[in-house]
Coordinates of C-alpha atoms and ligand atoms in Angstrom, one line a residue:
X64 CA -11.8 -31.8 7.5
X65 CA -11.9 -28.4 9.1
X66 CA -8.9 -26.2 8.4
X67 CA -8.2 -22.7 9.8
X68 CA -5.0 -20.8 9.6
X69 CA -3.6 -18.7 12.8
X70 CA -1.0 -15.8 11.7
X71 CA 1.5 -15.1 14.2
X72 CA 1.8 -11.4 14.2
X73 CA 2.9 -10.5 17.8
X74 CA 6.4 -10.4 17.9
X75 CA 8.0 -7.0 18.4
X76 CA 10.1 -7.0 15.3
X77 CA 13.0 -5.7 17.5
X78 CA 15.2 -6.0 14.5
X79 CA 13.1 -3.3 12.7
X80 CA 14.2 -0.3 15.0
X81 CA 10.5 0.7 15.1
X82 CA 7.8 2.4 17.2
X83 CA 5.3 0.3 15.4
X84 CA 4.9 -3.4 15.5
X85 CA 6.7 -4.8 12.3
X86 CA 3.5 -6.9 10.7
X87 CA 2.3 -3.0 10.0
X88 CA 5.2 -1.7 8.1
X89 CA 3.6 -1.5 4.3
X90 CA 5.1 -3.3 1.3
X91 CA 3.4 -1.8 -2.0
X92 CA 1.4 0.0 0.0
X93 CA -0.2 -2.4 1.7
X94 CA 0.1 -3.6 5.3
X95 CA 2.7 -6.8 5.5
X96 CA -0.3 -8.6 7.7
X97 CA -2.6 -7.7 5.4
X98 CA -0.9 -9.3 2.4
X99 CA -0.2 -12.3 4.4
X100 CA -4.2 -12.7 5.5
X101 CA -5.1 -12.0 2.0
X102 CA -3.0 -15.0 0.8
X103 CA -4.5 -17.4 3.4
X104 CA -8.1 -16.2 2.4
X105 CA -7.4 -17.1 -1.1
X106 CA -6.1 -20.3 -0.5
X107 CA -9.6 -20.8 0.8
X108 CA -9.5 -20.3 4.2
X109 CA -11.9 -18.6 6.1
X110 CA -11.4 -18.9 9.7
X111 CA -8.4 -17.0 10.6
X112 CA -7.1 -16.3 13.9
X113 CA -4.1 -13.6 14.3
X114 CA -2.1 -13.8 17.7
X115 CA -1.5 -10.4 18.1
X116 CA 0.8 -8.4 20.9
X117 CA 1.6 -5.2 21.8
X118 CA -0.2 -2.3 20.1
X119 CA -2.7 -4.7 19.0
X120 CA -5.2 -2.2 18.5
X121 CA -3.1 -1.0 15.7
X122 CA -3.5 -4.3 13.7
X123 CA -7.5 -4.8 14.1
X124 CA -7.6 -1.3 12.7
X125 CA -6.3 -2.6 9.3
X126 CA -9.6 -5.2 9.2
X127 CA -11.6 -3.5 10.7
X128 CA -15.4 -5.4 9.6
X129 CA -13.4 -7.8 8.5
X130 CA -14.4 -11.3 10.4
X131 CA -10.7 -12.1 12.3
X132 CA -10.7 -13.9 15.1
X133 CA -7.3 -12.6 18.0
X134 CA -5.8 -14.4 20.2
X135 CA -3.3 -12.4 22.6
X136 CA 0.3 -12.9 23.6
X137 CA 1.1 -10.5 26.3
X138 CA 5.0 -11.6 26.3
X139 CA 6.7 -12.6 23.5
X140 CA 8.2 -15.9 24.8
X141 CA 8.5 -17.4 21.0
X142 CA 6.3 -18.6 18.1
X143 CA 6.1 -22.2 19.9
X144 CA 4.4 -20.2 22.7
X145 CA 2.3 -18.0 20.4
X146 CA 0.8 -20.6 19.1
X147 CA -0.2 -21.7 22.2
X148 CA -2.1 -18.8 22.9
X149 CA -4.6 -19.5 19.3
X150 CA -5.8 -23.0 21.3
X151 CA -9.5 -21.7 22.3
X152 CA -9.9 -20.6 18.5
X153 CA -8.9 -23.7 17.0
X154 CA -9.3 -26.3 19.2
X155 CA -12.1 -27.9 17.4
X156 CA -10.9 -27.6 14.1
X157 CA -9.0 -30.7 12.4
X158 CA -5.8 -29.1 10.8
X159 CA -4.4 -25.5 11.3
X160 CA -2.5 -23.9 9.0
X161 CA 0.5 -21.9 10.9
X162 CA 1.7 -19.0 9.0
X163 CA 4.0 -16.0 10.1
X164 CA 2.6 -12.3 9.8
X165 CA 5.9 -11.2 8.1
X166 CA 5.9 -13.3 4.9
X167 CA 4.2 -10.7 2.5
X168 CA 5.2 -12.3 -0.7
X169 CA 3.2 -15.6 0.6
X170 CA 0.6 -16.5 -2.4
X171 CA -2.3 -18.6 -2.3
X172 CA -0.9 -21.1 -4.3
X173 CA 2.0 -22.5 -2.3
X174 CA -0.3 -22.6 1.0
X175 CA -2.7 -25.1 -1.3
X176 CA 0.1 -26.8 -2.6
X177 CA 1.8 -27.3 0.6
X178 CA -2.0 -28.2 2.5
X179 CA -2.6 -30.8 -0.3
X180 CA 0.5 -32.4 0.5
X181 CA -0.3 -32.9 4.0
X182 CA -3.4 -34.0 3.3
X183 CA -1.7 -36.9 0.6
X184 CA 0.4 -37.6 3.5
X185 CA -1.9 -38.1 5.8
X186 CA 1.0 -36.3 8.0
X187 CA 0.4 -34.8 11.9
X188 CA 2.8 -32.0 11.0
X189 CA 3.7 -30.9 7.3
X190 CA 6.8 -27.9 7.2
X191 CA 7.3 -25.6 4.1
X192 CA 11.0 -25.6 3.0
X193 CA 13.0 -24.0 0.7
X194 CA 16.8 -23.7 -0.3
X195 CA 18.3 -20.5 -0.8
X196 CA 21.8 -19.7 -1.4
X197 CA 21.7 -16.7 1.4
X198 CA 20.2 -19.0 4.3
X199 CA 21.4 -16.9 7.3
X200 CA 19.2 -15.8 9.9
X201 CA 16.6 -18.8 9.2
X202 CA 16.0 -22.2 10.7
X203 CA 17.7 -25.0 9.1
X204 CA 16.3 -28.2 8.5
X205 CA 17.8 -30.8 9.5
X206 CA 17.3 -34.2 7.9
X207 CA 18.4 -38.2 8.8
X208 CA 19.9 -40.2 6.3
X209 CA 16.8 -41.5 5.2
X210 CA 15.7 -38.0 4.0
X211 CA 13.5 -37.6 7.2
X212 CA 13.3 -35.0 8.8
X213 CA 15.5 -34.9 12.3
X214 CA 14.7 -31.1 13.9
X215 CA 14.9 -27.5 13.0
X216 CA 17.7 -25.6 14.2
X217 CA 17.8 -22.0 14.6
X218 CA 20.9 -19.6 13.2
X219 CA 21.8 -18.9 17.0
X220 CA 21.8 -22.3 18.1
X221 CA 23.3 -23.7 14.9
X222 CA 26.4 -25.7 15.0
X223 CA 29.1 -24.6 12.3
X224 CA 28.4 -27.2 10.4
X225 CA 24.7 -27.3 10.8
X226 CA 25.0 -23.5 9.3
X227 CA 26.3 -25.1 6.1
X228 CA 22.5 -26.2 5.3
X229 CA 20.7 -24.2 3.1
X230 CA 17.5 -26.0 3.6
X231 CA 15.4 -23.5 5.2
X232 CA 12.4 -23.0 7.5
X233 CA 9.7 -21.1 5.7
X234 CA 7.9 -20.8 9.5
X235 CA 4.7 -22.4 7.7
X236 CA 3.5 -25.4 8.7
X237 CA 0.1 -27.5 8.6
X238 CA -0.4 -29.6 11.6
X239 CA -3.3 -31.8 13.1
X240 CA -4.4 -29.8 16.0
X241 CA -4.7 -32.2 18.5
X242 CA -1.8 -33.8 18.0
X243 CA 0.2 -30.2 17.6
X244 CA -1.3 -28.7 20.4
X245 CA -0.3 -31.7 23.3
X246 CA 3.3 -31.3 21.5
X247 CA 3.1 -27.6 22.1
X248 CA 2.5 -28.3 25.7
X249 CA 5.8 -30.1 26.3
X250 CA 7.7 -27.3 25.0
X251 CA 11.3 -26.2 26.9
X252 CA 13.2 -22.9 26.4
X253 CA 16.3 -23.8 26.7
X254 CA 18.3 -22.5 23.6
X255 CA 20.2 -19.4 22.8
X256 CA 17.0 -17.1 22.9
X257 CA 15.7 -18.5 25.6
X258 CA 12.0 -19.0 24.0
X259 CA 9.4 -21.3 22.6
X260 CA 10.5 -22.2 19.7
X261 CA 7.6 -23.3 17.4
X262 CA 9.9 -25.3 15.4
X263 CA 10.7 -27.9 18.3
X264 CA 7.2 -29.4 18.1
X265 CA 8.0 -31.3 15.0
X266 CA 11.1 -33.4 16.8
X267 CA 8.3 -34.2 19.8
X268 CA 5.8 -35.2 16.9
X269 CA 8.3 -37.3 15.5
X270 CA 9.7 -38.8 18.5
X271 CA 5.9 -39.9 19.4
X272 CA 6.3 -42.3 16.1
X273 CA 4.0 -39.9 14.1
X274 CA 3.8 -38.5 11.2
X275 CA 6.4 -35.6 9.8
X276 CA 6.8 -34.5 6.4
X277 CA 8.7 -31.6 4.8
X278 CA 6.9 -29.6 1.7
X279 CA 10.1 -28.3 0.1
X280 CA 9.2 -25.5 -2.5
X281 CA 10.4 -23.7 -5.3
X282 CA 8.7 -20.6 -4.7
X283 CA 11.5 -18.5 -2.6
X284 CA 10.0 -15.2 -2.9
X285 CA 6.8 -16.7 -1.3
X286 CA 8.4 -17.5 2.0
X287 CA 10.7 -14.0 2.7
X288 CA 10.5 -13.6 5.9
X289 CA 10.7 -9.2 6.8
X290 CA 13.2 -8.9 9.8
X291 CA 15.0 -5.6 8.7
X292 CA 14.6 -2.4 6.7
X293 CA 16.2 -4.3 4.0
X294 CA 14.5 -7.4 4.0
X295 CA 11.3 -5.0 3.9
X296 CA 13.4 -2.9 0.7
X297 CA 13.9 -6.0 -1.1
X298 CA 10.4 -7.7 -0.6
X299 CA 8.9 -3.9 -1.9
X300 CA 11.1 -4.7 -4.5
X301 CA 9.3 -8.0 -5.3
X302 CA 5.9 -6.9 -5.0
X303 CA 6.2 -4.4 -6.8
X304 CA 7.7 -6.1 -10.2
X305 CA 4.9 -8.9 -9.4
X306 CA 2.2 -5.8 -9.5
X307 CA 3.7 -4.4 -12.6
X308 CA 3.5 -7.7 -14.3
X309 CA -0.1 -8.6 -13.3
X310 CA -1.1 -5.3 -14.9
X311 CA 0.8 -5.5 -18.3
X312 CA -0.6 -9.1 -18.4
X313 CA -3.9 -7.2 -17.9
X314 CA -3.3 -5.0 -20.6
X315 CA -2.0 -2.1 -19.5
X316 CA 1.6 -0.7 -20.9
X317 CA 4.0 0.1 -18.7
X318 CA 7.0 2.0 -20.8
X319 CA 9.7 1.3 -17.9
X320 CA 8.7 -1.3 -15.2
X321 CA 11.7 -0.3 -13.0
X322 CA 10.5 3.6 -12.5
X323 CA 7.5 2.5 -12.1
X324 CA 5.7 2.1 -8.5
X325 CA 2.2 1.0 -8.0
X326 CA 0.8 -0.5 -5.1
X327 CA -0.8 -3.1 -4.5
X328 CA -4.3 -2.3 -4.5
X329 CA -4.8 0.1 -7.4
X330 CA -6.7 -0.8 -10.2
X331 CA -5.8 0.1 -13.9
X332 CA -7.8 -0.4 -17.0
X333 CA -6.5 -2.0 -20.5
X334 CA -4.6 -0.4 -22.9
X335 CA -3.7 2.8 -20.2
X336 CA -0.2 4.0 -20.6
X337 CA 2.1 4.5 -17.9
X338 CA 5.0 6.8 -18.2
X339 CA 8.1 6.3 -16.7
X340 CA 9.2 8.0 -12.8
X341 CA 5.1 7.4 -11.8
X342 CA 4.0 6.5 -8.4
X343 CA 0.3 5.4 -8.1
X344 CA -0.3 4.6 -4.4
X345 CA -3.4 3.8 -2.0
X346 CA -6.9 2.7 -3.6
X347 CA -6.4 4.9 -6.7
X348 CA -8.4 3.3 -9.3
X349 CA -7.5 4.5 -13.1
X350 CA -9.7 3.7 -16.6
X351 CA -9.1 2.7 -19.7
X352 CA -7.1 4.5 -22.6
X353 CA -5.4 6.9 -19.9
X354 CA -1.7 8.8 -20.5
X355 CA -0.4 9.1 -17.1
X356 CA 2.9 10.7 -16.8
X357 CA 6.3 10.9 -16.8
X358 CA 6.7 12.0 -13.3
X359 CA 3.2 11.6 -11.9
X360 CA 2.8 10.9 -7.9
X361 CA -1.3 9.9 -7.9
X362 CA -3.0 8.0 -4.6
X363 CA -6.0 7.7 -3.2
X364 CA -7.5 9.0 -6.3
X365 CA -10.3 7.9 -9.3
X366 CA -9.7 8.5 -12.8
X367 CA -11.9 8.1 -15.7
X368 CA -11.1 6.8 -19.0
X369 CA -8.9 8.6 -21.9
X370 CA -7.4 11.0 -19.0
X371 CA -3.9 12.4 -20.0
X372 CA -1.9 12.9 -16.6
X373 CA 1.3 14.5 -17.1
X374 CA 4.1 15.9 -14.8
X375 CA 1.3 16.1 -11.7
X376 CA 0.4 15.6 -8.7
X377 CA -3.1 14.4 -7.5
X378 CA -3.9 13.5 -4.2
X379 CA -7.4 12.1 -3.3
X380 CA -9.3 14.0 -6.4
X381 CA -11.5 12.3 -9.2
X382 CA -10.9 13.1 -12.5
X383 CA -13.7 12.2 -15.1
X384 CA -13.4 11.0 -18.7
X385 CA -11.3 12.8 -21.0
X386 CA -10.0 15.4 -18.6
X387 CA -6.1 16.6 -19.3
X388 CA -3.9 17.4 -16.5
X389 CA -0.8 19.2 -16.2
X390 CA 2.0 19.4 -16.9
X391 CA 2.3 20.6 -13.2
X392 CA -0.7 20.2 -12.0
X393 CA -1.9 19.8 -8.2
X394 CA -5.0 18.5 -7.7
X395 CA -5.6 18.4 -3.9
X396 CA -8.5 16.4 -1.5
X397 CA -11.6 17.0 -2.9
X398 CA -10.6 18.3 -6.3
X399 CA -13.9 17.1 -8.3
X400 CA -13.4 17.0 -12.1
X401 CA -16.3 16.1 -14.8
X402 CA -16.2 15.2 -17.9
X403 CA -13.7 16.7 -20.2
X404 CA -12.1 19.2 -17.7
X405 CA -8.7 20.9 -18.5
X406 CA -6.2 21.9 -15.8
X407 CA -3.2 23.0 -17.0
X408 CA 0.5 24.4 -15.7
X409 CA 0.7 25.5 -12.5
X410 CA -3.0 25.3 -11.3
X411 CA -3.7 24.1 -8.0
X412 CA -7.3 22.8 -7.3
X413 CA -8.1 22.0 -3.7
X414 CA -11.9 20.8 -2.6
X415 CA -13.5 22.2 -5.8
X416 CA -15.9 20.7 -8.2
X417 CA -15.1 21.7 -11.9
X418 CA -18.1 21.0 -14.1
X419 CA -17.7 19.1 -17.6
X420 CA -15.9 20.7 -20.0
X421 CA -14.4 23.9 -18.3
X422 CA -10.6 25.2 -18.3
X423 CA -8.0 26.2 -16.2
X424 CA -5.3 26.4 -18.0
X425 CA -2.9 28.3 -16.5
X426 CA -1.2 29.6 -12.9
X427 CA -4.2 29.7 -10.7
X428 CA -5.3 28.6 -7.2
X429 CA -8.9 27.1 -7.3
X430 CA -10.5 26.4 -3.7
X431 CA -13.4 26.0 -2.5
X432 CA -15.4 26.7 -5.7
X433 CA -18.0 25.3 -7.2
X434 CA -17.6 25.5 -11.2
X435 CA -20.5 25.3 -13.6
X436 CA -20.4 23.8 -16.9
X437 CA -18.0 25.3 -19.9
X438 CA -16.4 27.9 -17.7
X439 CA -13.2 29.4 -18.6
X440 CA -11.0 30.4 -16.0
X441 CA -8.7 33.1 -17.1
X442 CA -4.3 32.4 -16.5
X443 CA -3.4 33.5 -13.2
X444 CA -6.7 33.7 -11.6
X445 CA -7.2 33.2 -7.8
X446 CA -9.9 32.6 -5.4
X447 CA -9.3 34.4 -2.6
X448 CA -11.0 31.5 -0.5
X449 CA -9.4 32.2 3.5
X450 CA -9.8 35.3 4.9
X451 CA -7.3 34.2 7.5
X452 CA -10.2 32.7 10.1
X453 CA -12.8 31.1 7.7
X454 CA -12.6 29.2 4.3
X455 CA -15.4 30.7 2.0
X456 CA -16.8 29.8 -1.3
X457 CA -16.6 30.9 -4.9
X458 CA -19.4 29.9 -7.4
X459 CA -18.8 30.4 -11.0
X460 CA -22.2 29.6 -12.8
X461 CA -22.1 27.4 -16.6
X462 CA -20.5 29.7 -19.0
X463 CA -18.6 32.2 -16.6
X464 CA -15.6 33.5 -18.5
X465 CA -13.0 34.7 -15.8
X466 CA -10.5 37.5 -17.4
X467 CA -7.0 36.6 -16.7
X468 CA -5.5 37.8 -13.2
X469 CA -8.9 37.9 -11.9
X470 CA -9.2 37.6 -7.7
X471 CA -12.2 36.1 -6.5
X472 CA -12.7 37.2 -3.1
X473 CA -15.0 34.2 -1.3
X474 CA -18.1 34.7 -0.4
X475 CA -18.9 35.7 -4.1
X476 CA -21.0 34.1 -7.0
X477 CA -20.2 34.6 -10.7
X478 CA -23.7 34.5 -12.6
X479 CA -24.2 32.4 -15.7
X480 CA -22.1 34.0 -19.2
X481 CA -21.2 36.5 -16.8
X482 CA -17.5 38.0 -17.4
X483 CA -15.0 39.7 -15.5
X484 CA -12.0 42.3 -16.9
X485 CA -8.5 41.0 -17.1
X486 CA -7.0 42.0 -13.2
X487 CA -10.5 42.7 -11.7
X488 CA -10.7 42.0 -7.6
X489 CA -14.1 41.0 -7.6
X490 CA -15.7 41.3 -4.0
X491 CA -19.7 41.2 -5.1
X492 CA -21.7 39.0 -7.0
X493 CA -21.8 39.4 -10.1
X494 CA -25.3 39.2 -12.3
X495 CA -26.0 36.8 -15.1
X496 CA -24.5 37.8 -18.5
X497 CA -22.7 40.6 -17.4
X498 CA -19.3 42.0 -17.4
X499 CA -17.7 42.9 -14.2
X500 CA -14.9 45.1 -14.3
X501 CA -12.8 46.3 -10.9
X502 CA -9.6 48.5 -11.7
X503 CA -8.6 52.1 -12.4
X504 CA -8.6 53.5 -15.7
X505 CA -5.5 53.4 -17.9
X506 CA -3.2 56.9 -17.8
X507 CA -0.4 58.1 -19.4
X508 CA 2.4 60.1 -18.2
X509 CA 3.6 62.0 -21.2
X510 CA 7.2 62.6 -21.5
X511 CA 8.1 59.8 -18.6
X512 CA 11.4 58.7 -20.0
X513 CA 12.5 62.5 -20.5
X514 CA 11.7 63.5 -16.9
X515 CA 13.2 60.2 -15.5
X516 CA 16.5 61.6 -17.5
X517 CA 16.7 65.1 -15.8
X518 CA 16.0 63.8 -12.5
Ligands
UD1_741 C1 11.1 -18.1 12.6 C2 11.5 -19.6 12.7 C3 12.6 -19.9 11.8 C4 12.1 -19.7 10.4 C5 11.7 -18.2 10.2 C6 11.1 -18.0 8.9 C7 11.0 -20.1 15.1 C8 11.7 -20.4 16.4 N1 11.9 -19.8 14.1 O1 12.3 -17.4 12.9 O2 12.9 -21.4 11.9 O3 13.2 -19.9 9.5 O4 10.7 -17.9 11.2 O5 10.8 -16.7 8.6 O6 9.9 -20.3 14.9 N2 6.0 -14.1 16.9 C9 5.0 -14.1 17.8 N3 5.3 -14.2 19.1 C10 6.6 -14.4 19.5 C11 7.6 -14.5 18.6 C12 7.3 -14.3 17.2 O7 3.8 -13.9 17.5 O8 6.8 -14.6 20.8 C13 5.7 -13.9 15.4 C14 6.3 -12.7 14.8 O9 5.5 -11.6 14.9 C15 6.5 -13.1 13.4 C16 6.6 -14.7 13.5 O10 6.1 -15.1 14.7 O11 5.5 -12.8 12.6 C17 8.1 -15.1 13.4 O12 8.8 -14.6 14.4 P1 10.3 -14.1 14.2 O13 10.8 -13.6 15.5 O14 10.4 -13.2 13.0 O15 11.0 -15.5 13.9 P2 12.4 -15.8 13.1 O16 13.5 -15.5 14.0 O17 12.3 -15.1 11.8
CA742 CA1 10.9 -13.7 10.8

């Protein structure tokens, strides 16, 4: 039996106050469409169609070279209509799976679980249900007497009474195409909202003496549906205490999961510690054995393994193995690190490579610069990289030892084991083993204090 899933994704999300469609706002980091498509491709789906809407082009952006299929819905006239608009993609296909783009917590598991029952069924439409003690705002299901199914009511249409159910649609639903698609036809709009209601195909279904089942789960979480900024808090929420527990099941220590944030996607290896008050965002990846934190915000970055990270920010740098950071560090895009580096308090490295085992320990502003191997870069040392038009290099060769308060005015090479004098402003290049000095000789004014006096 062919399956495909369509995600609705075109609604406006009206309820978000938003200039972006709503399927884009991020939970963990991470696209709410994009956590809902992953889910579906894990289940094992691989034909997915997402009926997209207005400022479309921002959703095929997120999968890009990914193989999607779109269908469009110029107007949002309702899910029931939506749907409609997905019939050239799935037409030949046996079942489709029918998923909203704003469930992000959906897993794998309850789409299979809720698929295998429609398949055991042998139903023309299967609904996922749940019952939750807040159910306002969601379709109810309403049952017969017999347990059957009888419709779906919305919250605005609701009767009093028919708000007292706390059965809930989950918006998911399995359905035999053919069947699904003739129902969708003889949809009507004529409830509070005024649209295609998605959920009205099950009462034609069952009023054409086929098949209807309800798949009521346990797994709440799964079926959130992200209407509001607080829905979308709580759901970050979620994710993010499902993230932190895959990881310390993975084997990686987290002192405080509640001060802890990582998205989504980021990687961590065993036995890593994470302090508390950390943020690790984007497609950081970190190794094994690492210290990172307290109060560490990393993303987009790559770090090695046995990397102490303290009281720092690094944004889109790689840090090899064994490096120490901070505390106070700032390691800025394109901050390269090799093996063994040390960047200490106050330093500031922006779109430099540091080679393995050289320091900067202290207090300076590294940019642009290319660092050999085992160079030792002085406290308060700055490369003068932007002479207020143009960025310019600084190479310090393996070996350089950089006296502290040293500026390094870009253009300029360091030669190997050179050295420069504590408060030099070195403008040239300066040879191989050398020592390059650049400031006035020391006086003394006798008697200073005396004078001062008289004056
Ligand atoms: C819908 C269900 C409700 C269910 C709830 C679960 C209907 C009529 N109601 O309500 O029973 O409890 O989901 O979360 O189906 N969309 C489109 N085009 C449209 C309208 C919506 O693509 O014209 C998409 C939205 O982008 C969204 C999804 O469909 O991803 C659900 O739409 P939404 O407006 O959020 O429906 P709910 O009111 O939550
Ligand atoms: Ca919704």
């Amino acid at each position: 039996m062919v399956c495909s899933a369509v995600i609705l994704a075109a609604g406006k999300g009206v309820r978000m106050r938003s200039h972006i469609p709503k399927v884009i706002h991020r939970v963990a980091g991470v696209p709410m469409i994009k956590h809902v498509v992953n889910a579906v491709s894990q289940a094992g789906i691989d034909k997915i169609t997402l009926v997209v809407g207005q400022q479309s082009e921002l959703i095929k952006d997120i999968f890009a070279g990914q193989e999607i299929n779109y269908a469009v819905q110029a107007e949002q006239l309702g899910t029931g209509h939506a749907l409609l608009q997905a019939s050239s993609q799935v037409e030949h296909d046996d079942m489709v799976l029918v998923v909203a783009g704003d469930t992000p917590l959906l897993q794998a598991k309850t789409l299979q679980q809720l698929i295998a029952h429609h398949r055991n069924t042998q139903a023309v439409a299967t609904v996922l249900s749940t019952i939750i003690d807040e159910p306002y705002g969601y379709g109810r299901i309403v049952r017969e007497e017999s347990g059957q199914l009888a419709r779906i009511v919305e919250e605005k249409d609701a009767s009093p009474e028919e708000k007292r159910i706390f059965e809930i649609n989950s918006g998911m639903y399995c359905l035999q195409v053919k069947e699904a698609f003739a129902a969708l036809q003889k949809l009507g709009a004529s409830n509070a909202q005024g649209e295609y209601y998605l959920t009205d195909i099950l009462e034609i279904i069952k009023n054409n003496g086929q098949k209807v089942e309800v798949f009521l789960t346990e797994a709440r979480d799964d079926i959130y549906g992200i209407n509001n900024r607080e829905q979308l808090a709580r759901a970050e929420k979620i994710m993010r205490q499902r993230k932190n527990f895959e990881l310390m099941m993975a084997g990686v220590t987290i002192i405080d999961p509640e001060t802890t944030f990582i998205d989504s996607e980021v990687k961590i290896g065993m036995d890593t510690i994470i302090y508390p008050f950390t943020i690790i965002e984007g497609q950081s990846i970190i190794g094994e054995s690492c210290l990172i934190g307290p109060s560490s915000y990393l993303n987009d970055s790559l770090v090695g393994d046995h990397v102490i990270i303290e009281n720092s920010r690094i944004k889109e740098a790689e840090i090899g193995d064994e490096c120490n950071i901070g505390p106070f560090a700032y390691l800025r895009p394109g901050a390269v690190l090799h093996r063994g580096v040390k960047v200490g308090d106050f330093v500031e490295i922006k779109k430099s490579i540091i080679g393995s085992g050289s320091k900067v320990p202290h207090l300076s502003y590294v940019g642009d610069a290319e660092l050999g191997n085992d160079v030792n870069v002085g406290a308060g040392t700055i490369t003068c990289n932007y002479d207020g038009k143009n960025k310019w290099i600084t190479i310090l060769e393996d070996g350089v030892f950089i006296g502290s308060n040293t500026n390094l005015v870009a253009p300029v090479r360091i030669g190997k084991n050179a050295v420069t004098g504590a408060g030099s402003t070195i403008t040239r290049d300066v040879p191989a083993d050398s020592l390059a000095v650049e400031r006035a000789s020391q006086k003394h004014i006798e008697d200073y204090s005396r004078k001062k006096e008289r004056t």
